Amino acid sequence: METSKTVAESGINLEITFVGRSNVGKSSLLRELFGAKVKVGKRPGVTLRPTHARVSDLLITDMPGFGFMSGVKDRKQDIVKDKTVRYIEDNAERIKIGVLVIDGPSFPEIVDRWDSRDQIPIDVEMFDFLREIGIDTIVAANKMDKVKADDCDDLLDEVAVRLGLEPPWKNWKHIIAPISAKKGDLKALKGLLRDRLHEMKRDDLFKYI
């Protein structure tokens, strides 16, 4: 594992950063995807600072989960969110890919609940933020194993709508990747990551994904 200081000094110029609401399965996804030794816990908010893993010259970063964190005061939650935004801004030149991990089945309901309070849903805010600062963004819709096969397209259409993307979602398969980290079904996400790496002429990193 790498500390933030050693990461800054290492001269790495390629980073993939994973962000998302607490307990959407970011850390479990990273473990499945890269075999990265990141802290995994069932209690929301286990990760309170960026966790780094390195393969070759690629830096993989698991950002703290935003939103509800068990046992963490609201003020600290705001601080964690602010630090996440600041980290991404400070390292935007190095962060070539941002992966926003969402709980696919719950996402439309969560967004609608925020909207009903006239608040910008934090997931949507993060999606827009990553894109606005020029980071190539992928949305990993996790926990899709909980959705019946016949209902997947309808749900993913709803996900696209909440992200401000005109349905059908299949028009956005270069952005939205339905996955199940629990079941090890990461084919869609792996494909999108490899597409990005290929565009960067970094096929040499395929073996790590």
CSV table of C-alpha atoms in Angstrom, one decimal:
chain,number,residue,atom,x,y,z
A,1,MET,CA,0.0,0.0,0.0
A,2,GLU,CA,1.1,3.6,-0.6
A,3,THR,CA,0.6,6.6,1.6
A,4,SER,CA,-0.6,9.9,0.1
A,5,LYS,CA,3.0,11.3,0.6
A,6,THR,CA,4.7,8.5,-1.2
A,7,VAL,CA,2.1,8.6,-4.0
A,8,ALA,CA,2.8,12.3,-4.5
A,9,GLU,CA,6.5,11.6,-4.7
A,10,SER,CA,6.4,8.6,-7.0
A,11,GLY,CA,5.9,10.4,-10.3
A,12,ILE,CA,2.8,8.3,-11.2
A,13,ASN,CA,0.9,10.0,-14.1
A,14,LEU,CA,-2.0,7.5,-14.5
A,15,GLU,CA,-4.7,7.1,-11.8
A,16,ILE,CA,-8.1,5.5,-11.7
A,17,THR,CA,-10.2,6.9,-8.8
A,18,PHE,CA,-13.3,5.1,-7.4
A,19,VAL,CA,-15.9,7.3,-5.7
A,20,GLY,CA,-19.4,6.6,-4.4
A,21,ARG,CA,-21.9,6.7,-1.6
A,22,SER,CA,-21.0,4.8,1.5
A,23,ASN,CA,-21.7,1.1,1.4
A,24,VAL,CA,-22.2,0.8,-2.4
A,25,GLY,CA,-19.4,-1.8,-2.6
A,26,LYS,CA,-16.5,0.2,-3.8
A,27,SER,CA,-13.9,-1.6,-1.7
A,28,SER,CA,-15.3,-5.0,-2.5
A,29,LEU,CA,-15.3,-4.1,-6.2
A,30,LEU,CA,-11.7,-3.0,-6.1
A,31,ARG,CA,-10.7,-6.3,-4.4
A,32,GLU,CA,-12.5,-8.3,-7.2
A,33,LEU,CA,-11.3,-6.1,-10.0
A,34,PHE,CA,-7.6,-5.6,-9.1
A,35,GLY,CA,-7.0,-7.9,-6.1
A,36,ALA,CA,-6.1,-4.6,-4.4
A,37,LYS,CA,-5.6,-4.9,-0.6
A,38,VAL,CA,-8.1,-2.2,0.4
A,39,LYS,CA,-10.0,-2.2,3.6
A,40,VAL,CA,-13.4,-3.8,3.3
A,41,GLY,CA,-16.2,-3.6,5.9
A,42,LYS,CA,-19.9,-4.1,6.2
A,43,ARG,CA,-20.4,-0.9,8.2
A,44,PRO,CA,-20.9,2.2,6.1
A,45,GLY,CA,-18.0,4.7,6.3
A,46,VAL,CA,-15.2,2.3,7.1
A,47,THR,CA,-12.9,4.1,4.6
A,48,LEU,CA,-12.4,7.7,5.9
A,49,ARG,CA,-9.4,8.7,3.8
A,50,PRO,CA,-8.1,7.8,0.3
A,51,THR,CA,-6.8,4.3,0.1
A,52,HIS,CA,-4.2,3.6,-2.6
A,53,ALA,CA,-2.9,0.5,-4.3
A,54,ARG,CA,-0.4,0.4,-7.1
A,55,VAL,CA,0.1,-2.0,-10.0
A,56,SER,CA,3.0,-1.2,-12.4
A,57,ASP,CA,2.7,2.6,-12.8
A,58,LEU,CA,-1.0,2.6,-12.4
A,59,LEU,CA,-2.4,4.1,-9.1
A,60,ILE,CA,-5.8,2.8,-8.0
A,61,THR,CA,-7.5,5.0,-5.4
A,62,ASP,CA,-10.6,4.2,-3.2
A,63,MET,CA,-12.1,7.5,-2.0
A,64,PRO,CA,-14.0,7.7,1.2
A,65,GLY,CA,-17.7,7.0,0.8
A,66,PHE,CA,-19.9,10.1,0.9
A,67,GLY,CA,-23.3,10.4,2.5
A,68,PHE,CA,-24.4,8.4,5.5
A,69,MET,CA,-21.6,6.9,7.6
A,70,SER,CA,-22.4,4.9,10.7
A,71,GLY,CA,-21.1,6.5,13.9
A,72,VAL,CA,-19.7,9.5,12.0
A,73,LYS,CA,-21.0,13.0,12.8
A,74,ASP,CA,-22.6,15.1,10.1
A,75,ARG,CA,-19.8,17.7,10.3
A,76,LYS,CA,-17.2,15.0,9.7
A,77,GLN,CA,-19.2,13.7,6.8
A,78,ASP,CA,-19.1,17.1,5.2
A,79,ILE,CA,-15.3,17.3,5.8
A,80,VAL,CA,-14.8,13.9,4.2
A,81,LYS,CA,-16.8,15.0,1.1
A,82,ASP,CA,-14.9,18.3,0.9
A,83,LYS,CA,-11.6,16.4,1.1
A,84,THR,CA,-12.7,14.0,-1.6
A,85,VAL,CA,-13.5,17.0,-3.9
A,86,ARG,CA,-10.2,18.7,-3.1
A,87,TYR,CA,-8.2,15.5,-3.7
A,88,ILE,CA,-9.8,15.0,-7.1
A,89,GLU,CA,-9.3,18.7,-8.0
A,90,ASP,CA,-5.6,18.6,-6.9
A,91,ASN,CA,-4.9,15.4,-8.9
A,92,ALA,CA,-7.2,15.9,-11.9
A,93,GLU,CA,-4.3,15.9,-14.3
A,94,ARG,CA,-3.2,12.5,-13.1
A,95,ILE,CA,-6.7,11.0,-12.7
A,96,LYS,CA,-7.5,9.7,-16.2
A,97,ILE,CA,-10.6,7.7,-15.3
A,98,GLY,CA,-13.2,8.2,-12.5
A,99,VAL,CA,-15.5,5.4,-11.6
A,100,LEU,CA,-18.7,6.4,-9.8
A,101,VAL,CA,-20.0,3.3,-8.1
A,102,ILE,CA,-23.7,3.3,-7.3
A,103,ASP,CA,-26.2,0.9,-5.8
A,104,GLY,CA,-28.1,0.2,-9.0
A,105,PRO,CA,-31.4,-1.0,-7.6
A,106,SER,CA,-31.6,1.8,-5.0
A,107,PHE,CA,-30.3,4.6,-7.1
A,108,PRO,CA,-33.5,6.0,-8.6
A,109,GLU,CA,-35.3,6.0,-5.2
A,110,ILE,CA,-32.3,7.7,-3.5
A,111,VAL,CA,-32.1,10.4,-6.1
A,112,ASP,CA,-35.9,11.0,-6.0
A,113,ARG,CA,-35.7,11.3,-2.2
A,114,TRP,CA,-33.1,14.1,-2.5
A,115,ASP,CA,-35.0,15.8,-5.3
A,116,SER,CA,-38.1,15.8,-3.1
A,117,ARG,CA,-36.2,17.9,-0.5
A,118,ASP,CA,-35.1,20.3,-3.3
A,119,GLN,CA,-31.5,19.1,-2.8
A,120,ILE,CA,-29.0,18.0,-5.5
A,121,PRO,CA,-28.5,14.3,-5.0
A,122,ILE,CA,-24.8,13.8,-4.0
A,123,ASP,CA,-24.3,11.0,-6.5
A,124,VAL,CA,-25.5,13.1,-9.4
A,125,GLU,CA,-23.4,16.1,-8.1
A,126,MET,CA,-20.3,13.9,-8.1
A,127,PHE,CA,-21.1,12.6,-11.6
A,128,ASP,CA,-21.4,16.1,-12.9
A,129,PHE,CA,-18.3,17.3,-11.0
A,130,LEU,CA,-16.1,14.6,-12.5
A,131,ARG,CA,-17.2,15.3,-16.0
A,132,GLU,CA,-17.0,19.1,-15.6
A,133,ILE,CA,-13.3,18.9,-14.6
A,134,GLY,CA,-12.6,16.7,-17.6
A,135,ILE,CA,-12.2,13.3,-16.0
A,136,ASP,CA,-13.5,10.4,-18.2
A,137,THR,CA,-16.3,9.0,-16.0
A,138,ILE,CA,-17.7,5.5,-15.8
A,139,VAL,CA,-20.8,4.7,-13.7
A,140,ALA,CA,-20.6,1.2,-12.2
A,141,ALA,CA,-24.2,0.2,-11.4
A,142,ASN,CA,-23.4,-2.4,-8.7
A,143,LYS,CA,-25.7,-5.0,-7.0
A,144,MET,CA,-27.5,-5.7,-10.2
A,145,ASP,CA,-27.8,-9.3,-9.1
A,146,LYS,CA,-30.7,-8.1,-7.0
A,147,VAL,CA,-32.7,-7.2,-10.1
A,148,LYS,CA,-34.7,-9.6,-12.2
A,149,ALA,CA,-33.3,-10.0,-15.6
A,150,ASP,CA,-36.5,-8.8,-17.3
A,151,ASP,CA,-36.4,-5.6,-15.2
A,152,CYS,CA,-32.8,-4.7,-15.7
A,153,ASP,CA,-33.2,-2.5,-18.8
A,154,ASP,CA,-36.1,-0.5,-17.3
A,155,LEU,CA,-34.1,0.1,-14.1
A,156,LEU,CA,-31.0,1.2,-16.1
A,157,ASP,CA,-33.2,3.5,-18.1
A,158,GLU,CA,-34.2,5.1,-14.8
A,159,VAL,CA,-30.6,5.4,-13.7
A,160,ALA,CA,-29.7,7.1,-17.0
A,161,VAL,CA,-32.6,9.6,-16.5
A,162,ARG,CA,-31.4,10.5,-13.0
A,163,LEU,CA,-27.9,11.1,-14.3
A,164,GLY,CA,-29.3,13.5,-17.0
A,165,LEU,CA,-28.7,11.0,-19.8
A,166,GLU,CA,-31.5,10.5,-22.4
A,167,PRO,CA,-32.7,6.9,-22.3
A,168,PRO,CA,-32.5,4.2,-23.4
A,169,TRP,CA,-29.5,3.5,-21.3
A,170,LYS,CA,-28.0,1.3,-24.0
A,171,ASN,CA,-27.1,4.5,-25.8
A,172,TRP,CA,-24.7,5.1,-22.9
A,173,LYS,CA,-23.1,1.7,-22.6
A,174,HIS,CA,-19.7,3.5,-22.9
A,175,ILE,CA,-20.6,5.2,-19.6
A,176,ILE,CA,-22.9,2.9,-17.7
A,177,ALA,CA,-21.7,-0.6,-16.6
A,178,PRO,CA,-24.1,-2.9,-14.9
A,179,ILE,CA,-22.2,-5.1,-12.5
A,180,SER,CA,-22.4,-7.3,-9.4
A,181,ALA,CA,-19.2,-7.3,-7.4
A,182,LYS,CA,-20.7,-9.9,-5.0
A,183,LYS,CA,-21.2,-12.3,-7.8
A,184,GLY,CA,-17.9,-11.5,-9.5
A,185,ASP,CA,-19.8,-10.2,-12.6
A,186,LEU,CA,-17.6,-7.3,-13.7
A,187,LYS,CA,-17.5,-8.0,-17.4
A,188,ALA,CA,-19.1,-4.7,-18.4
A,189,LEU,CA,-16.8,-2.6,-16.2
A,190,LYS,CA,-13.7,-4.4,-17.2
A,191,GLY,CA,-14.6,-3.9,-20.9
A,192,LEU,CA,-15.0,-0.1,-20.4
A,193,LEU,CA,-11.8,0.2,-18.4
A,194,ARG,CA,-9.8,-1.7,-21.1
A,195,ASP,CA,-11.4,0.4,-23.8
A,196,ARG,CA,-10.1,3.5,-22.0
A,197,LEU,CA,-6.7,2.1,-21.5
A,198,HIS,CA,-6.5,1.0,-25.1
A,199,GLU,CA,-7.3,4.6,-26.2
A,200,MET,CA,-4.3,5.7,-24.0
A,201,LYS,CA,-2.1,3.1,-25.7
A,202,ARG,CA,-1.8,1.2,-22.4
A,203,ASP,CA,-2.8,-2.3,-23.4
A,204,ASP,CA,0.1,-3.4,-21.2
A,205,LEU,CA,-2.1,-2.8,-18.2
A,206,PHE,CA,-4.8,-5.2,-19.3
A,207,LYS,CA,-3.2,-8.0,-17.4
A,208,TYR,CA,-3.9,-6.2,-14.1
A,209,ILE,CA,-7.7,-6.0,-14.7
